[in-house]
Short mmCIF file of C-alpha atoms in Angstrom, two decimals:
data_model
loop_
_atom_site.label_atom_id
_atom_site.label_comp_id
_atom_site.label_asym_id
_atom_site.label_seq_id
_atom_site.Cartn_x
_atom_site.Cartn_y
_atom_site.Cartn_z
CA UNK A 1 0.00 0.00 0.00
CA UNK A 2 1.23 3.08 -1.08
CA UNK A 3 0.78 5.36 2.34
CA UNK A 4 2.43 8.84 0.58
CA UNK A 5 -0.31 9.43 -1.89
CA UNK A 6 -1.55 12.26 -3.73
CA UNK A 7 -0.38 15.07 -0.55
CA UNK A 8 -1.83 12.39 2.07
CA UNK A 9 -0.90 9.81 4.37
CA UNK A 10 -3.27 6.60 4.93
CA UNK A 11 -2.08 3.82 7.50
CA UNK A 12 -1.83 0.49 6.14
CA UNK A 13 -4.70 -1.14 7.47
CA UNK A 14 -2.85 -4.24 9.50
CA UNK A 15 -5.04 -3.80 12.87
CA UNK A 16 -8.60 -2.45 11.89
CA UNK A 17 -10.36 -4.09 8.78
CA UNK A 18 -11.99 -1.49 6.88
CA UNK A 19 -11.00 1.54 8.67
CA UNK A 20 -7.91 3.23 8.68
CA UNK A 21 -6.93 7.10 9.31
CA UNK A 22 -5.70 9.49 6.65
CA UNK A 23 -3.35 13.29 7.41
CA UNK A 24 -3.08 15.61 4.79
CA UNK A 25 0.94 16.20 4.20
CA UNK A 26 2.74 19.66 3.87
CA UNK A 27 6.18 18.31 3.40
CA UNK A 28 7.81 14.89 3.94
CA UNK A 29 11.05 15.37 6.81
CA UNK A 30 12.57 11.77 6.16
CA UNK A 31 11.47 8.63 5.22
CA UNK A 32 14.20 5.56 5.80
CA UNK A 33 14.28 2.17 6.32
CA UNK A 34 16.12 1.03 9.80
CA UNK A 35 17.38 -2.35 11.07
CA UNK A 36 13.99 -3.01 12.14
CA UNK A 37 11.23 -0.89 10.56
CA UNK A 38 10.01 1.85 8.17
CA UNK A 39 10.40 5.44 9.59
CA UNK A 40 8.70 8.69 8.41
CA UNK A 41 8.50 11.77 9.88
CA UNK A 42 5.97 14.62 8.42
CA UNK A 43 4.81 17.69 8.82
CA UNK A 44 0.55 18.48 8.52
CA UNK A 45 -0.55 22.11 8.79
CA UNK A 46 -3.14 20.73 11.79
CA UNK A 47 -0.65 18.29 13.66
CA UNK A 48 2.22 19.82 13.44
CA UNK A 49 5.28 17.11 13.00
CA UNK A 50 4.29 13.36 12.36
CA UNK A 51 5.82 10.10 13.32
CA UNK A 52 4.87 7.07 11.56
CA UNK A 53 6.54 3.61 12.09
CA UNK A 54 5.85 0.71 9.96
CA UNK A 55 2.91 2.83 8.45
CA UNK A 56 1.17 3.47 11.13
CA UNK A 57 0.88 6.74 13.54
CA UNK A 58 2.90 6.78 16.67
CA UNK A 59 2.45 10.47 17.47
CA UNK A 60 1.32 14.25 16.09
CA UNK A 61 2.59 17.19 18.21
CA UNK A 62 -0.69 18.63 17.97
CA UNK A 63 -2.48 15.78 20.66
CA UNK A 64 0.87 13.45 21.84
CA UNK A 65 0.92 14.69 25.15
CA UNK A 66 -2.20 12.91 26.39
CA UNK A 67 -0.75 9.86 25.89
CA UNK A 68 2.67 10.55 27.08
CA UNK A 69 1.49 12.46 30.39
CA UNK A 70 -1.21 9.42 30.89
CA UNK A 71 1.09 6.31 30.21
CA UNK A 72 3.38 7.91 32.64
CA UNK A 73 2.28 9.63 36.07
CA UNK A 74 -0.88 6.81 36.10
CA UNK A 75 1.39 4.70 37.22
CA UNK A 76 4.27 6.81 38.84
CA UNK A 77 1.44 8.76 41.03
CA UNK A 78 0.02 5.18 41.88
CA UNK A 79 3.53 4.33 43.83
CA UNK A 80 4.16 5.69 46.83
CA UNK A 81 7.85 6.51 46.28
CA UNK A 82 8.99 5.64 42.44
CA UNK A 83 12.75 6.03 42.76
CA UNK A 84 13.51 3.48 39.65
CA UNK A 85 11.96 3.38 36.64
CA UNK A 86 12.22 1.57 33.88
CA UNK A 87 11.28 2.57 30.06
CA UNK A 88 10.90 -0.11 27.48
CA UNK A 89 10.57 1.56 24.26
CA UNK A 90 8.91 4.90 23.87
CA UNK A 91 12.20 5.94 20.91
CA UNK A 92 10.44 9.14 20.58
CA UNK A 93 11.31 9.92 23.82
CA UNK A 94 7.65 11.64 25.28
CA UNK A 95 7.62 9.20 27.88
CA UNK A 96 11.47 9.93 29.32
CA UNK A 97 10.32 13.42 29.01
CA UNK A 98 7.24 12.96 31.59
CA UNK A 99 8.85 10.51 33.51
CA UNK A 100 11.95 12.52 34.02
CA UNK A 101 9.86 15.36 35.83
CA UNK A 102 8.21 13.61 38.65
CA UNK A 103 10.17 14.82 41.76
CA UNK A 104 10.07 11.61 43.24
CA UNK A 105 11.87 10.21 40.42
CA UNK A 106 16.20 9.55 40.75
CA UNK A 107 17.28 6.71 38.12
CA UNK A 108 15.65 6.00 34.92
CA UNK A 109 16.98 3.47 32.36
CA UNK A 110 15.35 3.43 28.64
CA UNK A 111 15.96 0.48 26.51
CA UNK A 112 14.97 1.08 22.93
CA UNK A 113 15.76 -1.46 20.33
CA UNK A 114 15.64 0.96 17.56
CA UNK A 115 18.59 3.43 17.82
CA UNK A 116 17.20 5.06 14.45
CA UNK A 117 14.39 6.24 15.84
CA UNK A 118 15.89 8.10 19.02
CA UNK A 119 18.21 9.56 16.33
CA UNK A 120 15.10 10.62 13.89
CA UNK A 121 13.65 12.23 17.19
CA UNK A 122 16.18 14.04 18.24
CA UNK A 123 16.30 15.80 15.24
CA UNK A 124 13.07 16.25 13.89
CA UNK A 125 11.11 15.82 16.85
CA UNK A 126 13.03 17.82 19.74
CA UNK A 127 9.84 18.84 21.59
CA UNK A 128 9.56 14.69 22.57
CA UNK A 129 13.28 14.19 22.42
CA UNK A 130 14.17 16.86 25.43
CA UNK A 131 14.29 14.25 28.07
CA UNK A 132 17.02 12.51 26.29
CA UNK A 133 19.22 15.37 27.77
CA UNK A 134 18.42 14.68 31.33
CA UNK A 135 20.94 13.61 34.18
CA UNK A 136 18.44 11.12 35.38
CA UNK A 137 18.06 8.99 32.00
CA UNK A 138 20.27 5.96 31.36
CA UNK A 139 19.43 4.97 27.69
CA UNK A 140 20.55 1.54 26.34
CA UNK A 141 19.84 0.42 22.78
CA UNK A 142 18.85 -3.43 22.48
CA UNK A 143 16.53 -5.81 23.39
CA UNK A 144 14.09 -5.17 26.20
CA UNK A 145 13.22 -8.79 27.21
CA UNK A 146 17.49 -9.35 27.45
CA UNK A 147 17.42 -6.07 29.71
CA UNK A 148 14.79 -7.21 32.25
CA UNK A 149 16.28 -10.73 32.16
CA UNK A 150 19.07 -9.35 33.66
CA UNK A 151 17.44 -7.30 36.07
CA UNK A 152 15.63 -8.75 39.25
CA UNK A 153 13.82 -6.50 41.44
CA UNK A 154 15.31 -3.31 40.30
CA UNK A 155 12.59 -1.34 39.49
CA UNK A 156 9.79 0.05 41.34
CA UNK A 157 8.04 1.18 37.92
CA UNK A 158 8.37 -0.19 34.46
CA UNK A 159 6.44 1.12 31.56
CA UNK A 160 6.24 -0.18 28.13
CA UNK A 161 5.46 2.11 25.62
CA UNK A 162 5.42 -0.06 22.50
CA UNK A 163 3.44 0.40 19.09
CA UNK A 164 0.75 -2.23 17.73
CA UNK A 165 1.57 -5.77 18.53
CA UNK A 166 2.30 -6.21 14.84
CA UNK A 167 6.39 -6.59 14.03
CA UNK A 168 9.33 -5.73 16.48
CA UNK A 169 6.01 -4.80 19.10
CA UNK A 170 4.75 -8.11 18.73
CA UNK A 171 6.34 -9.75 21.68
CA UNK A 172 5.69 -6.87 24.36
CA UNK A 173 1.94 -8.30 24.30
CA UNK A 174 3.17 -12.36 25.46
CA UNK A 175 2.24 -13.69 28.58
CA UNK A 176 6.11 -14.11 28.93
CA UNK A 177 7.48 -10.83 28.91
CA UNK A 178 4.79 -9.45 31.71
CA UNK A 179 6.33 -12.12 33.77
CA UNK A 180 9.49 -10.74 33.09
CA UNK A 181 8.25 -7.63 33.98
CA UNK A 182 6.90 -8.78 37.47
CA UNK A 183 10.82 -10.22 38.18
CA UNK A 184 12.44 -7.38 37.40
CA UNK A 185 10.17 -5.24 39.68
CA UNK A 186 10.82 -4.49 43.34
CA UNK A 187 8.46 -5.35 46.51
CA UNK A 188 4.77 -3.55 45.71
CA UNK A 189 6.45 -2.66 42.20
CA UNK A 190 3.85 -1.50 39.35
CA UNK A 191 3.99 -2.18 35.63
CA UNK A 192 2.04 0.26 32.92
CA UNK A 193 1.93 -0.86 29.16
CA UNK A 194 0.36 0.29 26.11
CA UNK A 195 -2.84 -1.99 25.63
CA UNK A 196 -4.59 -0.82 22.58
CA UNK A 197 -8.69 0.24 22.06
CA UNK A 198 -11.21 -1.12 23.66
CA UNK A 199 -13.37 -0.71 20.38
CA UNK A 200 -11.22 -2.83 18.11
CA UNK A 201 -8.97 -5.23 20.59
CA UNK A 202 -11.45 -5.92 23.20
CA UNK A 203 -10.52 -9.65 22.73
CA UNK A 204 -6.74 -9.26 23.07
CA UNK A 205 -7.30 -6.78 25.79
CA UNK A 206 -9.52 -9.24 27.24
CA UNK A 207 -6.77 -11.77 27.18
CA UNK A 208 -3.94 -9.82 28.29
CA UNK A 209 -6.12 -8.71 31.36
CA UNK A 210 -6.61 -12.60 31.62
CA UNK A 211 -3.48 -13.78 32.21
CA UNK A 212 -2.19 -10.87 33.93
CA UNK A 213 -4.74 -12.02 36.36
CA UNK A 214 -2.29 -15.01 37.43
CA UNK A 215 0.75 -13.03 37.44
CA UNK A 216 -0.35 -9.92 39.74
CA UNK A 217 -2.64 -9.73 42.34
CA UNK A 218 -4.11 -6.26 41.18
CA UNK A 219 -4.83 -5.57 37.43
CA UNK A 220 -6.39 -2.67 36.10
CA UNK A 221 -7.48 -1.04 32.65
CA UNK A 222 -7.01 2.92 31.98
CA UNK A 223 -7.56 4.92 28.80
CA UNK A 224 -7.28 8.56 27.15
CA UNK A 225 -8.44 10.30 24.36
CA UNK A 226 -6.57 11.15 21.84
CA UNK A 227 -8.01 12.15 18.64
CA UNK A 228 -5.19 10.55 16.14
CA UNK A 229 -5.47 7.25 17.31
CA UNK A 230 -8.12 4.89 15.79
CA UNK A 231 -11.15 5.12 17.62
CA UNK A 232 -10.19 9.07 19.14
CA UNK A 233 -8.17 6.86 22.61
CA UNK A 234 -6.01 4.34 23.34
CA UNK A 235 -5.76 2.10 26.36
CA UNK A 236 -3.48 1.22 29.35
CA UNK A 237 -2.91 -2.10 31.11
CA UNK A 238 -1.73 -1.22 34.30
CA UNK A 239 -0.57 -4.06 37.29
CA UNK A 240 0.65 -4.00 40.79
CA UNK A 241 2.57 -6.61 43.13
CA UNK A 242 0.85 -4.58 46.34
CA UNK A 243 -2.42 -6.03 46.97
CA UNK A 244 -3.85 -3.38 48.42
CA UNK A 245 -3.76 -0.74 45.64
CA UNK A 246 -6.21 0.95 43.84
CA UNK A 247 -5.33 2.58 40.70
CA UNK A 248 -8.25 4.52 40.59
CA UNK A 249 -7.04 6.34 43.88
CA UNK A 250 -3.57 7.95 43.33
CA UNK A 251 -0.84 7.63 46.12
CA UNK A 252 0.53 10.81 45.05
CA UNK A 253 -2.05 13.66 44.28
CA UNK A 254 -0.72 16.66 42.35
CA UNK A 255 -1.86 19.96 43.02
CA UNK A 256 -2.90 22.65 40.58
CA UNK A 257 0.27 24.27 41.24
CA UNK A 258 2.27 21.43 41.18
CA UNK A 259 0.67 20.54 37.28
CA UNK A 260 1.68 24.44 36.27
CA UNK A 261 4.75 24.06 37.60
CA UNK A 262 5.49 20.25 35.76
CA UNK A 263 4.02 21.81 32.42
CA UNK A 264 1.11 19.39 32.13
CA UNK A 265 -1.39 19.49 29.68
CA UNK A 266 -3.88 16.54 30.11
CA UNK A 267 -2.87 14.94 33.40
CA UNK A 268 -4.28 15.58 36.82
CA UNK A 269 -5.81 14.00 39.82
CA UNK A 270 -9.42 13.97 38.73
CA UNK A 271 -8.23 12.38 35.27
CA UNK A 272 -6.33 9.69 36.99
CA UNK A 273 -9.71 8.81 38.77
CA UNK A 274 -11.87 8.80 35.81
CA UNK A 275 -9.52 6.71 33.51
CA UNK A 276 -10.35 3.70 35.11
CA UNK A 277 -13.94 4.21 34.43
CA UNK A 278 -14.95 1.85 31.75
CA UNK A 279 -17.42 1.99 29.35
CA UNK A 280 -20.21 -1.09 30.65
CA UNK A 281 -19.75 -3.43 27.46
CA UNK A 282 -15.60 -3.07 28.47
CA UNK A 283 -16.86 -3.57 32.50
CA UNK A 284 -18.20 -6.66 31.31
CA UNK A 285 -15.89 -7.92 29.16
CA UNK A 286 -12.62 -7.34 31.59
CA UNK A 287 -15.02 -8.57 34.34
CA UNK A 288 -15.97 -12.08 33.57
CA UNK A 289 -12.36 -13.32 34.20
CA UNK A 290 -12.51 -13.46 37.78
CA UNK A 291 -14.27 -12.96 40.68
CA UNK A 292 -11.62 -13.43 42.72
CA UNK A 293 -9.02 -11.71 41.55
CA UNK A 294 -8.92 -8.53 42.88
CA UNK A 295 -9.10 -5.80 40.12
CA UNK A 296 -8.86 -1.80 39.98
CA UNK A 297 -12.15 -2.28 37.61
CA UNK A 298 -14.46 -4.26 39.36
CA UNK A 299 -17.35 -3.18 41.62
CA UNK A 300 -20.32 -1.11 41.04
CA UNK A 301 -18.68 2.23 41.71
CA UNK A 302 -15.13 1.58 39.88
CA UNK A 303 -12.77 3.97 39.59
CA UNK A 304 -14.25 6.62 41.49
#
């Protein structure tokens, strides 16, 4: 499929039969081939810069801060004290640049496999790329299930910011690598992954909520909007070793000074509350799993 065609881009259409988004171009910035994947970068007179992966969106600069903001202090504010974080993916580097913010935050390592793409965002995408320049960020480049595997009970947050589960992504979505995850986490440790839409992957979310169900006593399912994603939002798949947590109720609370002063745009307290607030066919859906398993999206008033 040719996805640079006639002044627009159209996403392949890999995830979502029948239904795929379209961005009138201005100018193409670069388009390459990597070790692992196609990269383009582009510039629309309403988003702003563009970057696509493997032909399909990762980010505009007109609406990327929802998800970077959302996939980051949901679970960072949900930890009492999240020294250690780790970053699996996220190239672009919008979630280092969120995560590097938080005060209570000293150490974070990145592992991207895809040095191009930290490269392409440096320089055509320095509004994302600023937290590359911070004291706190350790960045390695290579493989992020032979990074956890060598790390046991380092981390007291781990976030995976990957794209579809189509390609290099494809793994990130395994049963496996979420048990990874819960090794290399410390005591009470929380993970927070990308986890697609509700309206077109209810059945892998459903799944992935499934068997996170064995691996971590608390499971929960968040979302945001954002408007150049299929479906307007994408989804979070958030887990805890502490059985006592509730996602919907953040450990740390931010004020209204405290989100001037960290430059948010979409994140605060009242938002973390409501993301966990599911649509009733989702409720149902995430619901029938368990009755046992104790779950930030179960009861009749969840999330609030």
């Amino acid at each position: 499929m040719n996805v640079l065609k006639e002044g627009w881009f159209t996403e392949s259409d890999l995830m979502f039969t029948g239904f795929t988004p379209s961005i009138k171009v201005d100018s193409v910035l670069v388009e390459e081939n990597s070790k692992f994947q196609h990269i383009i970068v582009f510039k629309s007179k309403q988003l702003g810069k563009v970057l696509v992966l493997d032909n399909a969106i990762q980010c505009t600069e007109f609406d990327e801060f929802s998800y970077q903001e959302m996939i980051a202090f949901l679970p960072l504010n949900s930890h009492p004290n999240p020294r250690d974080v780790l970053v699996i993916g996220g190239g672009d580097g919008g979630v280092v640049r969120e995560v590097v913010k938080h005060p209570a935050v000293e150490r974070v390592s990145q592992c991207e496999i895809d040095e191009r793409v930290v490269d392409v965002s440096k320089e055509y995408l320095p509004f994302m790329a600023s937290g590359f320049d911070d004291p706190k960020l350790n960045l390695h480049i290579g493989d992020g299930h032979d990074f956890m595997g060598k790390h046991t009970k380092s981390f007291d947050v781990i976030i995976t910011d990957s794209s579809d589960p189509i390609g290099p992504a494809e793994s990130l979505f395994q049963k496996t690598y979420y048990e990874l995850m819960r090794n290399a986490l410390k005591p009470g440790g929380i993970v927070c992954c990308q986890c697609e839409s509700m309206w077109f992957s209810l059945g892998l979310i459903k799944k992935m909520v499934g068997f996170c169900r064995t691996i971590f006593p608390v499971v929960a399912y968040a979302y945001t909007t954002i408007p150049t994603y299929p479906g307007g939002h994408i989804g979070f798949l958030l887990c805890s070793l502490n059985p006592d947590l509730r996602f919907s109720e953040p450990l740390i609370k931010f004020s209204e000074a405290d989100v001037k002063n960290l430059k948010l745009r979409y994140y605060n307290s009242r938002i973390h509350a409501a993301a966990f607030v599911l649509p009733q066919f989702v409720y149902e859906a995430l619901n029938v799993a368990s009755e046992t398993t104790n779950n930030d999206n179960s009861g009749t008033n969840s999330g609030n």
